[in-house]
XYZ file of C-alpha atoms in Angstrom:
770
model
C -22.766 -2.861 1.190
C -21.842 0.808 1.571
C -21.443 2.176 5.082
C -20.417 5.467 6.599
C -17.288 5.444 8.747
C -17.539 6.976 12.227
C -14.675 9.023 13.608
C -13.598 8.457 17.205
C -15.269 11.038 19.426
C -16.263 10.741 23.102
C -19.913 10.442 24.119
C -21.316 9.732 20.685
C -24.499 7.895 19.821
C -24.751 6.020 16.521
C -28.079 6.599 14.759
C -29.126 3.858 12.335
C -30.926 5.404 9.348
C -31.422 4.455 5.739
C -29.458 6.180 2.987
C -30.300 6.636 -0.678
C -28.249 3.531 -1.505
C -30.615 1.418 0.643
C -27.797 0.697 3.095
C -27.844 1.538 6.798
C -26.257 4.888 7.504
C -24.743 6.020 10.782
C -25.167 9.660 11.828
C -23.801 11.164 15.035
C -26.187 12.649 17.559
C -24.746 15.842 18.955
C -27.489 16.548 21.473
C -27.373 13.256 23.356
C -24.627 12.091 25.669
C -23.684 8.444 25.356
C -20.623 6.214 25.552
C -17.910 6.353 22.940
C -18.390 4.652 19.559
C -15.693 2.477 17.976
C -13.265 4.565 16.033
C -12.699 3.829 12.392
C -15.314 1.114 12.156
C -18.627 0.667 10.424
C -21.857 0.591 12.372
C -22.086 -2.570 14.433
C -18.883 -3.933 12.949
C -17.058 -6.644 14.884
C -13.257 -6.678 15.025
C -12.941 -10.356 14.225
C -15.005 -13.333 13.142
C -17.544 -14.445 15.734
C -17.980 -18.128 16.405
C -21.263 -19.904 16.676
C -20.995 -19.962 20.465
C -21.058 -16.139 20.463
C -24.232 -16.006 18.448
C -27.406 -15.347 20.383
C -30.704 -16.091 18.727
C -31.546 -13.397 16.169
C -35.198 -13.705 17.119
C -34.397 -11.829 20.322
C -33.209 -8.750 18.443
C -36.689 -7.466 17.611
C -37.876 -8.164 21.150
C -34.986 -6.202 22.629
C -35.569 -3.313 20.217
C -39.254 -3.154 21.165
C -38.395 -2.817 24.847
C -35.464 -0.444 24.199
C -35.768 2.870 26.017
C -37.214 5.825 24.097
C -34.938 8.854 24.054
C -35.021 10.740 27.359
C -34.381 14.483 27.889
C -30.760 15.501 28.266
C -31.103 16.684 31.839
C -32.532 13.337 33.022
C -29.522 11.293 31.941
C -27.097 9.706 34.375
C -23.880 7.693 34.157
C -25.558 4.327 33.408
C -24.855 4.003 29.695
C -26.244 7.446 28.901
C -29.801 6.448 29.827
C -31.978 7.013 32.856
C -31.482 4.245 35.378
C -35.127 3.118 35.421
C -35.300 2.593 31.664
C -34.366 -0.662 29.932
C -30.966 -0.810 28.238
C -30.734 -3.623 25.662
C -27.408 -5.298 24.929
C -26.710 -7.196 21.681
C -23.765 -9.515 21.168
C -21.238 -8.698 18.486
C -22.792 -11.247 16.115
C -26.309 -9.925 16.698
C -25.162 -6.433 15.821
C -23.607 -7.743 12.612
C -26.789 -9.665 11.761
C -28.951 -6.601 12.355
C -26.755 -4.450 10.126
C -26.996 -6.979 7.305
C -30.774 -7.280 7.627
C -31.258 -3.496 7.515
C -29.648 -3.342 4.071
C -32.610 -5.173 2.510
C -35.515 -3.246 0.936
C -37.879 -5.309 3.075
C -36.532 -3.616 6.182
C -37.481 -0.235 4.754
C -41.071 -1.385 4.545
C -41.020 -2.414 8.203
C -42.489 -0.537 11.123
C -39.640 1.960 11.407
C -42.014 4.559 12.791
C -42.618 2.332 15.798
C -38.902 1.793 16.363
C -37.713 5.354 15.734
C -35.535 6.715 18.566
C -35.419 3.338 20.286
C -32.101 2.057 21.509
C -30.879 -1.139 19.919
C -27.711 -1.586 21.949
C -26.119 0.074 24.969
C -22.731 -1.123 26.200
C -22.216 -1.806 29.892
C -21.044 1.226 31.820
C -18.128 1.217 34.254
C -20.534 1.197 37.199
C -22.388 -1.839 35.830
C -19.145 -3.730 35.224
C -17.940 -2.769 38.707
C -21.230 -4.109 40.133
C -21.013 -7.507 38.427
C -17.240 -8.011 38.797
C -17.412 -9.331 42.409
C -19.860 -12.023 41.281
C -17.452 -13.053 38.521
C -14.549 -13.223 40.957
C -16.637 -15.168 43.482
C -17.650 -17.692 40.835
C -14.121 -18.033 39.471
C -12.810 -18.997 42.903
C -15.283 -21.928 43.160
C -15.488 -23.077 39.548
C -13.456 -23.581 36.413
C -13.587 -19.912 35.417
C -10.164 -18.616 34.585
C -8.479 -16.444 37.235
C -7.901 -12.829 36.388
C -4.518 -11.887 35.009
C -4.942 -8.129 34.675
C -1.811 -6.209 35.537
C -3.540 -2.831 36.054
C -4.890 -2.043 39.490
C -8.448 -0.733 39.793
C -9.141 2.045 42.231
C -12.361 1.536 44.208
C -13.720 4.926 43.209
C -12.786 4.705 39.541
C -16.125 3.482 38.103
C -17.762 6.742 39.106
C -15.068 8.767 37.345
C -15.419 6.808 34.100
C -11.857 7.286 32.875
C -11.075 5.497 29.606
C -8.087 3.603 31.027
C -10.190 2.482 34.014
C -13.036 1.231 31.799
C -10.544 -0.670 29.656
C -9.078 -2.225 32.776
C -12.542 -3.256 33.971
C -13.349 -4.833 30.622
C -10.111 -6.786 30.715
C -10.822 -8.071 34.211
C -14.319 -9.133 33.194
C -12.991 -10.990 30.141
C -10.223 -12.633 32.174
C -12.682 -13.779 34.805
C -15.247 -15.122 32.302
C -12.831 -16.729 29.828
C -14.216 -20.070 28.645
C -17.313 -19.906 30.875
C -20.201 -22.247 30.040
C -23.915 -21.476 29.993
C -24.327 -22.977 33.463
C -21.515 -20.860 34.884
C -22.888 -17.676 33.326
C -26.278 -18.337 34.912
C -24.548 -18.817 38.264
C -22.809 -15.442 37.940
C -26.138 -13.748 37.145
C -27.851 -15.331 40.155
C -25.023 -14.240 42.451
C -25.098 -10.705 41.043
C -28.854 -10.396 41.498
C -28.631 -11.512 45.107
C -25.937 -8.937 45.915
C -27.153 -6.021 43.776
C -28.651 -4.057 46.659
C -28.603 -0.775 44.786
C -30.388 -2.268 41.763
C -27.639 -0.973 39.488
C -27.757 -3.891 37.041
C -30.086 -4.043 34.068
C -33.531 -5.501 34.799
C -33.393 -8.146 32.062
C -31.167 -11.202 32.594
C -31.053 -11.694 28.823
C -28.941 -8.543 28.397
C -26.538 -9.507 31.187
C -26.213 -12.987 29.700
C -25.385 -11.547 26.272
C -22.721 -9.309 27.827
C -21.158 -12.222 29.707
C -21.185 -14.378 26.561
C -19.172 -11.699 24.752
C -16.836 -11.540 27.731
C -16.414 -15.336 27.806
C -15.273 -15.233 24.179
C -13.113 -12.123 24.632
C -15.351 -10.073 22.334
C -15.984 -6.979 24.429
C -15.343 -3.879 22.346
C -12.423 -1.683 23.352
C -14.619 1.416 23.522
C -18.243 1.827 24.533
C -20.977 1.966 21.903
C -24.608 3.040 21.902
C -26.778 2.321 18.863
C -30.307 3.591 18.264
C -32.747 3.809 15.360
C -32.931 7.177 13.662
C -35.848 8.203 11.433
C -35.482 7.626 7.698
C -35.453 10.870 5.630
C -38.830 11.460 4.049
C -37.428 11.926 0.552
C -35.867 8.454 0.751
C -39.119 6.567 1.308
C -39.410 3.329 -0.569
C -40.694 3.708 -4.136
C -43.183 0.982 -3.431
C -44.814 3.181 -0.802
C -44.499 6.426 -2.768
C -46.615 5.229 -5.651
C -50.363 5.161 -5.328
C -51.300 1.600 -4.398
C -53.647 -0.305 -6.628
C -56.760 -1.976 -5.290
C -55.085 -5.382 -5.353
C -51.937 -4.262 -3.534
C -53.423 -3.724 -0.041
C -55.369 -6.951 -0.466
C -52.153 -8.765 -1.235
C -50.405 -7.224 1.779
C -53.318 -8.134 4.019
C -53.178 -11.719 2.761
C -49.449 -11.816 3.501
C -50.002 -10.448 6.992
C -48.992 -6.836 6.301
C -50.311 -3.718 7.928
C -50.720 -0.126 6.729
C -49.264 -0.945 3.308
C -46.096 -2.209 4.973
C -44.596 -5.454 6.135
C -45.583 -6.986 9.434
C -42.987 -7.329 12.148
C -43.145 -11.108 11.772
C -42.342 -10.727 8.079
C -39.328 -8.578 8.962
C -38.084 -11.303 11.298
C -38.513 -13.928 8.588
C -36.614 -11.722 6.144
C -33.735 -11.416 8.605
C -33.508 -15.167 9.133
C -33.835 -15.841 5.419
C -30.973 -13.445 4.720
C -28.811 -15.343 7.199
C -29.616 -18.740 5.722
C -28.963 -17.490 2.195
C -25.407 -16.593 3.243
C -24.540 -20.047 4.619
C -21.134 -21.323 3.525
C -18.973 -24.304 4.447
C -16.803 -23.361 7.419
C -15.667 -26.649 9.032
C -15.329 -30.325 8.192
C -14.144 -33.419 9.995
C -12.020 -35.543 7.650
C -11.441 -38.432 10.085
C -15.043 -39.627 9.947
C -17.193 -41.528 12.415
C -17.626 -45.261 12.741
C -19.903 -45.346 9.662
C -22.952 -43.503 8.311
C -23.946 -40.518 10.429
C -27.480 -41.471 11.473
C -28.545 -38.455 13.520
C -27.338 -34.963 14.431
C -28.775 -32.408 16.867
C -27.989 -28.967 18.337
C -28.555 -27.780 21.865
C -30.781 -24.650 22.132
C -27.903 -22.165 22.362
C -25.905 -23.619 19.474
C -22.899 -24.137 21.738
C -22.961 -27.949 21.543
C -23.994 -30.495 18.942
C -24.090 -34.288 18.899
C -23.752 -36.883 16.132
C -24.651 -40.566 16.293
C -23.164 -43.000 13.778
C -23.866 -46.508 12.546
C -21.505 -49.378 13.378
C -20.959 -52.728 11.660
C -21.505 -55.561 14.133
C -21.469 -58.615 11.878
C -19.369 -61.251 13.630
C -17.777 -62.197 10.294
C -16.626 -58.606 9.674
C -15.481 -57.536 13.104
C -12.405 -55.894 11.665
C -14.694 -53.186 10.252
C -16.259 -52.382 13.622
C -14.833 -49.015 14.635
C -15.154 -46.566 17.488
C -16.321 -42.911 17.159
C -19.957 -43.971 17.072
C -21.004 -41.014 19.270
C -19.484 -37.541 19.069
C -20.074 -34.351 21.039
C -19.028 -31.095 19.413
C -18.162 -28.018 21.448
C -18.143 -24.801 19.443
C -16.264 -22.829 22.091
C -12.976 -24.653 21.543
C -13.804 -26.257 18.153
C -13.460 -29.804 19.448
C -15.151 -33.114 18.711
C -15.176 -35.429 21.722
C -15.741 -39.143 21.514
C -18.305 -40.534 23.961
C -17.451 -44.253 23.813
C -19.919 -45.833 26.244
C -22.341 -47.320 23.688
C -20.382 -50.560 23.377
C -20.426 -54.213 24.375
C -17.759 -56.789 25.081
C -16.644 -58.026 21.693
C -17.756 -61.659 21.114
C -15.281 -64.151 19.732
C -16.510 -65.994 16.604
C -16.457 -69.757 16.820
C -15.136 -70.164 13.280
C -13.804 -68.197 10.329
C -10.795 -65.881 9.929
C -11.937 -63.666 12.833
C -11.765 -66.633 15.232
C -7.964 -66.920 15.105
C -5.908 -65.774 18.072
C -3.961 -63.286 15.980
C -7.156 -61.602 14.768
C -8.712 -61.563 18.223
C -5.591 -59.981 19.716
C -5.419 -57.407 16.945
C -8.995 -56.194 17.447
C -10.335 -53.891 20.132
C -11.847 -55.658 23.113
C -14.999 -53.590 22.653
C -17.678 -53.926 19.991
C -19.173 -50.496 19.290
C -22.904 -50.335 18.573
C -24.960 -48.118 16.284
C -26.193 -44.878 17.850
C -29.450 -44.411 15.961
C -30.768 -41.199 17.502
C -29.535 -38.236 19.541
C -31.524 -35.396 21.124
C -30.925 -32.603 23.621
C -33.366 -31.779 26.380
C -35.393 -28.591 25.705
C -33.272 -26.737 28.259
C -30.029 -28.017 26.769
C -28.605 -29.421 29.997
C -28.913 -33.079 29.008
C -28.034 -35.097 25.926
C -30.030 -38.276 25.285
C -28.557 -40.958 23.015
C -30.275 -44.158 21.854
C -28.323 -47.173 20.624
C -28.558 -50.750 19.399
C -26.884 -51.821 22.644
C -30.443 -51.567 24.082
C -29.694 -48.542 26.231
C -30.444 -44.837 26.363
C -27.663 -42.871 27.986
C -28.080 -39.455 29.590
C -25.116 -37.111 29.459
C -24.219 -33.943 31.295
C -23.613 -31.675 28.326
C -21.266 -29.053 29.767
C -19.880 -31.206 32.598
C -21.039 -28.853 35.353
C -23.306 -31.300 37.172
C -22.006 -33.722 39.773
C -23.590 -37.106 40.332
C -23.436 -38.471 43.856
C -25.757 -41.457 43.615
C -28.201 -43.104 41.233
C -31.584 -44.625 41.886
C -34.419 -46.248 39.976
C -33.567 -47.638 36.567
C -30.223 -45.863 36.215
C -26.858 -47.539 35.997
C -24.786 -48.029 39.142
C -21.376 -47.537 37.550
C -19.203 -44.786 39.019
C -18.379 -41.875 36.702
C -16.098 -39.071 37.837
C -17.873 -35.786 37.057
C -15.636 -33.441 38.977
C -13.492 -32.206 36.088
C -16.186 -30.210 34.266
C -15.307 -31.904 30.991
C -18.209 -31.756 28.495
C -20.060 -35.011 27.976
C -20.058 -36.713 31.359
C -22.262 -39.820 31.649
C -25.041 -39.387 34.207
C -27.347 -42.375 33.751
C -28.091 -45.441 31.624
C -31.652 -46.614 30.948
C -32.009 -50.229 29.791
C -34.575 -51.350 27.192
C -35.863 -54.755 26.053
C -34.666 -54.267 22.456
C -32.522 -52.238 20.084
C -33.546 -48.577 20.151
C -34.203 -46.799 16.855
C -36.199 -43.765 17.979
C -35.713 -41.061 20.596
C -37.647 -37.794 20.843
C -38.403 -34.994 23.309
C -41.233 -32.505 23.755
C -40.840 -28.708 24.048
C -43.778 -28.677 26.476
C -42.250 -31.163 28.938
C -38.560 -30.385 29.625
C -37.919 -33.523 31.707
C -39.626 -36.051 29.388
C -38.093 -38.193 26.664
C -39.740 -40.936 24.601
C -38.108 -43.943 22.964
C -39.067 -46.587 20.413
C -37.329 -49.969 20.556
C -37.596 -53.327 18.788
C -39.978 -54.937 21.214
C -43.529 -56.100 20.571
C -44.565 -55.417 24.149
C -43.837 -51.914 25.391
C -42.081 -50.848 22.214
C -42.745 -47.154 22.966
C -41.692 -45.914 26.395
C -42.089 -42.566 28.162
C -39.485 -41.592 30.780
C -39.120 -38.689 33.162
C -35.782 -37.403 34.433
C -35.648 -35.953 37.927
C -32.747 -34.371 39.734
C -32.088 -32.776 43.107
C -29.071 -30.785 44.201
C -27.841 -31.168 47.771
C -25.953 -28.644 49.874
C -22.619 -29.719 48.393
C -23.834 -29.114 44.848
C -23.913 -32.828 44.003
C -26.618 -34.149 41.717
C -29.018 -36.892 42.664
C -30.703 -38.242 39.542
C -33.287 -40.864 38.710
C -35.313 -41.835 35.646
C -38.889 -43.062 36.025
C -40.832 -45.068 33.456
C -44.152 -43.209 33.166
C -45.860 -45.156 30.370
C -45.288 -48.180 28.165
C -47.155 -48.226 24.845
C -47.745 -51.333 22.721
C -49.420 -51.809 19.368
C -52.673 -53.702 19.928
C -52.337 -55.224 16.478
C -48.785 -56.395 17.200
C -49.874 -57.895 20.517
C -52.815 -59.661 18.839
C -50.863 -61.326 16.005
C -47.433 -61.907 17.608
C -46.531 -63.772 14.428
C -44.781 -60.933 12.656
C -42.287 -58.586 14.197
C -44.136 -55.254 14.265
C -41.959 -52.555 15.794
C -42.212 -48.745 16.182
C -41.202 -46.806 13.079
C -41.898 -43.251 14.322
C -42.918 -41.514 17.549
C -43.937 -37.854 17.900
C -45.492 -35.864 20.743
C -48.095 -33.166 20.051
C -46.800 -29.662 19.343
C -49.975 -27.575 19.593
C -50.885 -26.760 23.208
C -54.249 -28.532 22.909
C -52.598 -31.864 22.000
C -49.295 -31.576 23.863
C -50.260 -34.594 26.015
C -50.881 -36.874 23.002
C -48.267 -39.305 21.699
C -48.478 -40.426 18.072
C -46.724 -43.721 17.311
C -46.472 -45.533 13.994
C -45.593 -49.233 13.670
C -44.457 -51.303 10.708
C -43.612 -54.920 10.033
C -39.951 -55.722 10.432
C -39.866 -57.912 7.313
C -39.400 -56.478 3.825
C -42.538 -54.771 2.498
C -41.010 -52.861 -0.354
C -42.632 -54.947 -3.053
C -45.928 -55.532 -1.311
C -47.788 -52.255 -1.709
C -50.416 -54.017 -3.797
C -50.836 -56.769 -1.233
C -53.626 -55.822 1.167
C -52.470 -58.111 3.948
C -48.877 -56.890 3.855
C -49.957 -53.249 3.702
C -52.062 -53.743 6.849
C -49.305 -55.378 8.893
C -48.489 -52.121 10.675
C -50.423 -49.981 13.100
C -51.061 -46.354 14.053
C -51.615 -45.502 17.717
C -52.667 -42.294 19.445
C -51.963 -42.381 23.154
C -53.142 -39.933 25.827
C -50.290 -39.637 28.312
C -52.529 -37.752 30.739
C -55.120 -40.518 31.121
C -52.796 -43.386 30.144
C -55.169 -44.765 27.519
C -55.368 -45.341 23.753
C -57.534 -43.126 21.545
C -59.327 -44.462 18.511
C -57.670 -43.758 15.155
C -59.338 -44.645 11.882
C -57.943 -45.981 9.642
C -55.063 -47.365 11.697
C -54.097 -50.740 10.160
C -51.216 -49.651 7.957
C -47.461 -49.926 7.638
C -46.294 -46.499 8.756
C -43.162 -44.828 7.368
C -43.207 -41.538 9.265
C -45.529 -39.155 11.081
C -45.536 -35.507 12.132
C -47.678 -33.031 14.050
C -48.530 -29.580 12.785
C -46.971 -26.899 14.954
C -49.902 -24.461 14.968
C -52.996 -26.660 14.895
C -54.085 -29.976 16.490
C -53.601 -32.105 13.373
C -51.090 -34.703 12.256
C -49.885 -36.291 9.008
C -48.879 -39.911 8.459
C -46.938 -41.486 5.584
C -47.930 -45.105 5.024
C -48.138 -47.938 2.488
C -51.059 -47.812 0.043
C -53.671 -50.575 0.120
C -55.448 -52.439 -2.662
C -58.025 -49.636 -3.063
C -55.409 -47.179 -4.286
C -55.484 -45.866 -7.833
C -53.080 -47.238 -10.398
C -49.570 -45.885 -9.863
C -50.203 -45.044 -6.191
C -47.909 -46.992 -3.887
C -48.090 -44.904 -0.715
C -50.286 -42.367 1.050
C -49.889 -39.245 3.133
C -52.947 -39.144 5.371
C -54.047 -36.087 7.336
C -55.884 -36.563 10.627
C -57.691 -34.337 13.082
C -56.054 -34.837 16.496
C -58.619 -33.380 18.905
C -61.381 -35.696 17.710
C -59.268 -38.783 18.427
C -57.606 -39.294 15.050
C -60.253 -38.920 12.314
C -59.036 -39.059 8.713
C -59.784 -35.780 6.908
C -57.700 -36.061 3.720
C -55.639 -38.578 1.768
C -52.823 -37.671 -0.622
C -51.636 -40.255 -3.168
C -47.926 -40.725 -3.760
C -46.167 -42.825 -6.441
C -43.094 -43.498 -4.271
C -42.469 -46.929 -2.811
C -40.944 -45.826 0.504
C -40.866 -42.566 2.468
C -38.092 -41.257 4.699
C -39.723 -38.196 6.192
C -43.079 -36.415 6.168
C -43.251 -32.679 6.979
C -46.114 -30.244 7.393
C -45.272 -26.607 6.733
C -46.217 -23.937 9.243
C -48.488 -22.727 6.476
C -51.007 -25.607 6.826
C -51.661 -25.795 3.093
C -48.382 -27.552 2.253
C -47.401 -31.144 3.069
C -44.275 -32.952 1.870
C -43.007 -36.512 1.600
C -39.302 -37.186 0.987
C -38.716 -40.627 -0.455
C -36.113 -43.213 -1.361
C -36.568 -42.498 -5.093
C -34.513 -39.288 -4.534
C -37.618 -37.130 -4.876
C -39.651 -34.953 -2.548
C -43.359 -34.636 -3.279
C -45.121 -31.433 -2.212
C -48.903 -31.112 -2.095
C -51.130 -28.083 -1.718
C -54.015 -29.670 0.176
C -56.405 -27.201 -1.464
C -55.703 -29.055 -4.740
C -54.761 -32.537 -3.545
C -55.256 -34.512 -6.764
C -51.646 -34.269 -7.929
C -48.472 -32.956 -6.241
C -47.812 -29.253 -6.562
C -44.092 -29.947 -7.041
C -41.839 -32.970 -7.459
C -38.355 -31.921 -6.340
C -35.772 -34.277 -7.808
C -32.139 -35.013 -6.981
C -29.587 -36.770 -9.155
C -28.608 -40.431 -8.918
C -26.912 -41.736 -5.814
C -23.144 -41.523 -5.446
C -23.157 -45.125 -4.242
C -22.674 -47.696 -7.038
C -25.927 -49.294 -8.216
C -26.489 -52.325 -10.397
C -27.717 -51.724 -13.946
C -31.080 -53.188 -15.064
C -29.392 -55.834 -17.244
C -27.614 -57.283 -14.209
C -29.211 -60.572 -13.031
C -29.040 -59.317 -9.437
C -30.487 -55.915 -10.298
C -32.640 -54.301 -7.608
C -34.446 -50.970 -8.195
C -32.561 -48.091 -6.633
C -35.484 -46.952 -4.502
C -35.470 -50.310 -2.690
C -31.813 -50.075 -1.590
C -30.914 -46.378 -1.856
C -31.336 -43.958 1.049
C -32.789 -41.231 -1.177
C -33.743 -37.874 0.355
C -32.789 -38.044 4.031
C -32.504 -34.383 5.044
C -35.514 -32.052 4.837
C -36.069 -28.678 6.486
C -38.316 -25.660 6.043
C -36.815 -22.203 6.285
C -38.339 -19.291 8.152
C -41.227 -19.275 5.655
C -42.467 -21.169 2.602
C -39.966 -19.225 0.508
C -37.180 -21.613 1.496
C -37.209 -25.401 1.540
C -34.060 -27.541 1.889
C -33.473 -31.129 0.779
C -30.371 -33.327 0.942
C -30.068 -36.683 -0.810
C -27.752 -39.558 -1.620
C -26.272 -37.516 -4.494
C -24.395 -35.486 -1.868
C -26.178 -32.230 -2.690
C -28.255 -29.974 -0.439
C -30.661 -28.009 -2.624
C -32.644 -24.860 -1.871
C -36.161 -24.446 -3.281
C -38.910 -21.824 -3.341
C -42.193 -23.707 -3.641
C -44.157 -20.529 -4.461
C -42.590 -20.491 -7.915
C -43.611 -22.378 -10.993
C -42.223 -25.924 -11.453
C -39.659 -24.591 -13.937
C -38.262 -22.053 -11.442
C -38.768 -23.813 -8.108
C -35.053 -24.663 -7.748
C -33.001 -21.744 -6.413
C -29.483 -23.108 -5.961
C -27.297 -25.897 -4.628
C -26.268 -24.942 -1.110
C -23.386 -27.445 -0.896
C -22.093 -30.520 -2.719
C -20.424 -33.225 -0.611
C -18.299 -36.166 -1.689
C -20.717 -38.591 -0.009
C -24.466 -38.894 0.223
C -26.295 -36.739 2.770
C -27.690 -38.798 5.633
C -28.969 -36.189 8.082
C -28.851 -32.516 8.941
C -30.013 -29.950 11.489
C -30.240 -26.158 11.712
C -29.645 -24.291 14.948
C -32.688 -22.602 16.461
C -31.404 -19.266 15.166
C -30.980 -20.688 11.655
C -27.424 -19.379 11.435
C -25.668 -22.775 11.266
C -26.347 -26.035 9.460
C -24.765 -29.334 10.478
C -24.678 -32.203 7.958
C -23.756 -35.862 8.342
C -22.896 -38.057 5.360
C -22.567 -41.702 4.346
C -18.805 -41.825 4.914
C -19.114 -40.687 8.537
C -18.053 -37.122 7.783
C -19.508 -34.048 9.486
C -19.751 -30.652 7.781
C -20.678 -27.280 9.283
C -22.137 -24.406 7.286
C -22.009 -21.014 8.949
C -23.407 -17.582 8.176
C -20.990 -15.565 6.076
C -21.517 -11.846 6.633
C -19.854 -9.917 3.846
C -17.403 -7.413 5.237
C -17.446 -9.012 8.698
C -16.192 -12.583 8.458
C -13.040 -12.256 6.406
C -11.800 -15.662 7.516
C -14.971 -17.520 6.532
C -13.531 -18.409 3.134
C -11.088 -20.732 4.885
C -12.523 -24.151 5.712
C -11.274 -25.306 9.091
C -11.322 -28.629 10.921
C -12.428 -29.688 14.361
C -9.847 -30.907 16.825
C -10.669 -34.498 17.791
C -10.483 -35.502 21.448
C -10.490 -39.285 21.794
C -11.845 -41.321 24.669
C -9.644 -41.663 27.726
């Protein structure tokens, strides 16, 4: 990507325009006074590779640009970053600037609403006066928290911010970085609150988001050595896109209107999708963990900022194979210092077998006193302050993610054990919630930040809804309790009580009109893989729709079915359910994906036939026309519900890496009955990207708009073990994968020309339990 180098010159504004090579071009503005631009560097270039913790959500870039100040007359400008004090001054992190530069190089950007964004400021560095205003809050916070003390050797004169000398500004930047080094999200928020309370002259920027981005750069030591101001300049008329220069045909504006365009150009939403898609297309392997967890990685999750992630692993608990029971069943990753921390509390006292080789004294003495249990599901609270983990030890544990909260006492259903939370170490245990059975399912709702829902192996009250409450006293200590709000049981399971019918999936409504509804699927605990033609076996499960507001069940029809998975649509009050087919199914149909209307109490509106025996995950694209089912036969079936007779695409993976018996073997079992199949599924920013990961160890990228012959785009990564789970960050810039061998792999955005070190695959530093 060609760029124009900028020479070092004081008070220079960088104008972002488009050159004839379709790359962003920087041109100096001689009529506008602004802070200094980086010498000898490309537009928005960072000096070194930015970590994931530095990355702020790219979705905020467009919002900041829209509220960026329009160019003001020269005589109205003051010291504050070269802009009038009452106007907004957006600040982008180093990674956001790099992402924006990459996105602008695409032809799609040239068809965006540049006219609307012309002369708007994208980024304005903090002035000396702003840094001088916020520095006392940083120093005040560092004296009462774990923020690093300042180590600057230069002395700052009290009047220096108003003079704006280069050496003084550099000294201020260094003091800010020293004071914020290693700061967490909670500590940054505390600095902002303190600064707002003491900013009598209203010298700080009006938006906390910009101050937070500046402090994040400071916490990572990423503040640029010289000030920079970036704004959008108008594209030269002779360089207009050829697509817009030609006379449009009658079908072209119709096509653009169908795609959401406006005035023969791309909509702003389409520009945002193009930016995210460009990031995801540049994902490359950046880190691995060769040590491996206790066993298969069952679940992974990111917190909203992408600073922390969690991974739950399976554990072997057979009393005859206790020597294979290992620790590292729950891991917390911290991107700031590239560490993986073991959270060892999901464990029980190891039982001693009465007979066999494990019953000898030598074997008992050689083994750990603890038996570690499977951690089946992990999830962060919508605000990111808590981590919830569900385990086969029949408990859900609540963790303080960044270690900044202090627990003084516990009430209600929480544990009474004493945990020292005064060292601000990430992953401090706050509470333990006991359940009547092993817990397979844990989920949260974006509409209710303090709610989490679990599904455990219990006929009565198998689905439970909890609320977390906390209060902070004058000493800053945390008083926490968890309340059981609702307990949901399958009426069919309660009526029969002969077969073990347990929850198989639980989801809370996403659309605002159904956010209070809980969808729960149940299935028989015994093996149903070969019973899809048996009406009785297919009807052993149940489907429940529960109104958490009125605490009552809503009628769903049909509901008597073994349920594999369920999902809500994000933009409409509808849900999809994957279930076993009954005796009325057509020949070759062994399962269904059923679509229901949620507002009317769960009325079946469409039924899609699937030839697969078992489903892992059902998804419903944001475009409501496309529904998918990923199955144990290593295939993902995609339907266009406008033509539901046959699947639109069947996306296939190769055979499993795990050894399978051949058909001539007397003990042969079909692979789809014992293989994990496709376990990782994710939509991209639009229907143009769809990701699947299977037991063949490959994550594939697809474009479902294409013909069946061209639907496959590329293999994103090939692992040495089967893919068990995966999760993108909210920004889409990082992908975390867990595999069968307990390994964890991180894929990060690779920006050409920015991240020179991204070709090197690093490793996390493991921090064991104390």
